[in-house]
Amino acid sequence: MIALLDMYGIGQVSLGGASMGGRVAHELAARWPDRVGTLVLLCAALRGHPPTPAIIAFSDSEDALLEAGDVDAAVKLNVDTFLGPRATDETREQVAAMQRRAFEVQLAADDVASVQVDTELSAITARTLVVSGAHDVDFFGDIAARLTAEIPGARHTALDWAGHLPSLEDPAALNPLLLDFLRG
């Protein structure tokens, strides 16, 4: 990402990410704090955070379904687990298609070694908003609390209507919150 910003001559940015993209965003902001002025983390992941029983149960179920070749059931498990009550049927269909494609790519790919990136959340200097969904798996709520506690000056907003994908579940409710924060 830094190479891409450099290629286009872009200095400091506002950066946002959701789920694993949130992990990438906060890792980048910690490693290159001068490059990120504003940071928005939506239901972000965090490398090395201890799993909760709920996320372990989800992961075990997903793994078992995929090992059995039941991609349809694994897709349904993801949709049912990660979408909150405001998700429309159309959104559920779109997320199902996205998840199915992710499984197809993952199942066809060779195993890849994980890249270890040591980051210190306290190194982040960006004005930071951490967003969590009340209907998300508790694991991500725990991460939101940790990000808020460890990123200097971070602000946390819990959405009582959201699951793990608030930008898809109700963009009309989320976007004003994000725009207000980005405007400062």
Short mmCIF file of N, CA and C in Angstrom, two decimals, residues 19-20 51-67 70-83 95 99 102-103 106 135-140 164-165:
data_model
loop_
_atom_site.label_atom_id
_atom_site.label_comp_id
_atom_site.label_asym_id
_atom_site.label_seq_id
_atom_site.Cartn_x
_atom_site.Cartn_y
_atom_site.Cartn_z
N SER A 19 -13.03 -5.45 8.93
CA SER A 19 -12.65 -6.83 9.22
C SER A 19 -11.15 -7.02 9.00
N MET A 20 -10.73 -7.90 8.10
CA MET A 20 -9.30 -8.09 7.83
C MET A 20 -8.70 -6.83 7.20
N PRO A 51 -8.72 -15.84 20.88
CA PRO A 51 -10.08 -16.16 20.41
C PRO A 51 -11.04 -16.39 21.57
N THR A 52 -12.30 -16.09 21.30
CA THR A 52 -13.36 -16.36 22.27
C THR A 52 -13.98 -17.73 21.92
N PRO A 53 -14.70 -18.34 22.86
CA PRO A 53 -15.37 -19.61 22.54
C PRO A 53 -16.30 -19.49 21.32
N ALA A 54 -16.96 -18.34 21.17
CA ALA A 54 -17.88 -18.17 20.04
C ALA A 54 -17.14 -18.19 18.70
N ILE A 55 -15.99 -17.52 18.62
CA ILE A 55 -15.28 -17.48 17.33
C ILE A 55 -14.61 -18.83 17.06
N ILE A 56 -14.20 -19.52 18.12
CA ILE A 56 -13.64 -20.87 17.95
C ILE A 56 -14.72 -21.81 17.41
N ALA A 57 -15.92 -21.74 17.98
CA ALA A 57 -17.02 -22.59 17.53
C ALA A 57 -17.37 -22.29 16.07
N PHE A 58 -17.41 -20.99 15.72
CA PHE A 58 -17.68 -20.62 14.33
C PHE A 58 -16.61 -21.20 13.41
N SER A 59 -15.35 -20.98 13.77
CA SER A 59 -14.23 -21.43 12.93
C SER A 59 -14.22 -22.95 12.78
N ASP A 60 -14.46 -23.65 13.88
CA ASP A 60 -14.51 -25.12 13.82
C ASP A 60 -15.64 -25.60 12.91
N SER A 61 -16.80 -24.95 13.01
CA SER A 61 -17.95 -25.33 12.16
C SER A 61 -17.64 -25.05 10.70
N GLU A 62 -17.08 -23.88 10.43
CA GLU A 62 -16.75 -23.53 9.05
C GLU A 62 -15.73 -24.52 8.48
N ASP A 63 -14.68 -24.81 9.25
CA ASP A 63 -13.66 -25.77 8.79
C ASP A 63 -14.26 -27.13 8.50
N ALA A 64 -15.13 -27.62 9.38
CA ALA A 64 -15.75 -28.94 9.20
C ALA A 64 -16.61 -28.96 7.94
N LEU A 65 -17.36 -27.90 7.72
CA LEU A 65 -18.21 -27.83 6.52
C LEU A 65 -17.37 -27.81 5.25
N LEU A 66 -16.30 -27.03 5.26
CA LEU A 66 -15.45 -26.96 4.07
C LEU A 66 -14.71 -28.27 3.84
N GLU A 67 -14.24 -28.90 4.90
CA GLU A 67 -13.57 -30.20 4.76
C GLU A 67 -14.52 -31.25 4.21
N ASP A 70 -19.04 -29.05 1.82
CA ASP A 70 -20.36 -28.40 1.85
C ASP A 70 -20.19 -26.87 1.86
N VAL A 71 -19.83 -26.35 0.71
CA VAL A 71 -19.61 -24.91 0.57
C VAL A 71 -20.90 -24.14 0.79
N ASP A 72 -22.03 -24.69 0.33
CA ASP A 72 -23.32 -24.01 0.53
C ASP A 72 -23.59 -23.77 2.02
N ALA A 73 -23.37 -24.79 2.84
CA ALA A 73 -23.60 -24.65 4.28
C ALA A 73 -22.59 -23.70 4.92
N ALA A 74 -21.35 -23.70 4.43
CA ALA A 74 -20.34 -22.79 4.96
C ALA A 74 -20.70 -21.34 4.62
N VAL A 75 -21.20 -21.13 3.42
CA VAL A 75 -21.65 -19.79 3.02
C VAL A 75 -22.79 -19.34 3.92
N LYS A 76 -23.78 -20.23 4.11
CA LYS A 76 -24.93 -19.90 4.96
C LYS A 76 -24.47 -19.59 6.39
N LEU A 77 -23.55 -20.36 6.91
CA LEU A 77 -23.02 -20.13 8.25
C LEU A 77 -22.44 -18.71 8.35
N ASN A 78 -21.67 -18.30 7.35
CA ASN A 78 -21.07 -16.96 7.36
C ASN A 78 -22.13 -15.87 7.29
N VAL A 79 -23.08 -16.02 6.42
CA VAL A 79 -24.14 -15.02 6.28
C VAL A 79 -24.93 -14.92 7.59
N ASP A 80 -25.31 -16.06 8.15
CA ASP A 80 -26.09 -16.06 9.39
C ASP A 80 -25.29 -15.51 10.58
N THR A 81 -24.00 -15.75 10.59
CA THR A 81 -23.17 -15.32 11.71
C THR A 81 -22.83 -13.84 11.65
N PHE A 82 -22.55 -13.34 10.47
CA PHE A 82 -21.93 -12.02 10.37
C PHE A 82 -22.85 -10.88 9.95
N LEU A 83 -24.07 -11.17 9.54
CA LEU A 83 -24.98 -10.09 9.17
C LEU A 83 -25.98 -9.83 10.28
N VAL A 95 -23.75 -10.82 -0.04
CA VAL A 95 -22.71 -11.31 0.86
C VAL A 95 -22.48 -12.81 0.62
N GLN A 99 -18.95 -14.35 -0.33
CA GLN A 99 -18.34 -15.38 0.50
C GLN A 99 -18.07 -16.65 -0.33
N ALA A 102 -15.00 -16.04 -2.26
CA ALA A 102 -13.82 -16.11 -1.38
C ALA A 102 -13.45 -17.57 -1.11
N PHE A 103 -14.44 -18.41 -0.85
CA PHE A 103 -14.15 -19.83 -0.62
C PHE A 103 -13.56 -20.48 -1.87
N GLN A 106 -9.96 -19.40 -2.08
CA GLN A 106 -9.16 -19.99 -1.00
C GLN A 106 -8.96 -21.48 -1.20
N HIS A 135 -24.36 -6.89 17.12
CA HIS A 135 -24.77 -8.24 16.70
C HIS A 135 -23.62 -9.03 16.11
N ASP A 136 -22.40 -8.51 16.23
CA ASP A 136 -21.21 -9.20 15.73
C ASP A 136 -20.80 -10.27 16.75
N VAL A 137 -19.93 -11.17 16.35
CA VAL A 137 -19.37 -12.16 17.25
C VAL A 137 -18.58 -11.42 18.34
N ASP A 138 -18.69 -11.87 19.57
CA ASP A 138 -18.05 -11.19 20.71
C ASP A 138 -16.55 -10.95 20.51
N PHE A 139 -15.90 -11.79 19.76
CA PHE A 139 -14.47 -11.67 19.46
C PHE A 139 -14.16 -10.29 18.90
N PHE A 140 -14.99 -9.81 17.98
CA PHE A 140 -14.73 -8.51 17.36
C PHE A 140 -15.08 -7.35 18.29
N HIS A 164 -21.35 -7.70 11.64
CA HIS A 164 -19.94 -7.55 11.29
C HIS A 164 -19.72 -6.68 10.05
N LEU A 165 -20.75 -6.43 9.30
CA LEU A 165 -20.59 -5.72 8.03
C LEU A 165 -21.53 -4.51 7.94
#
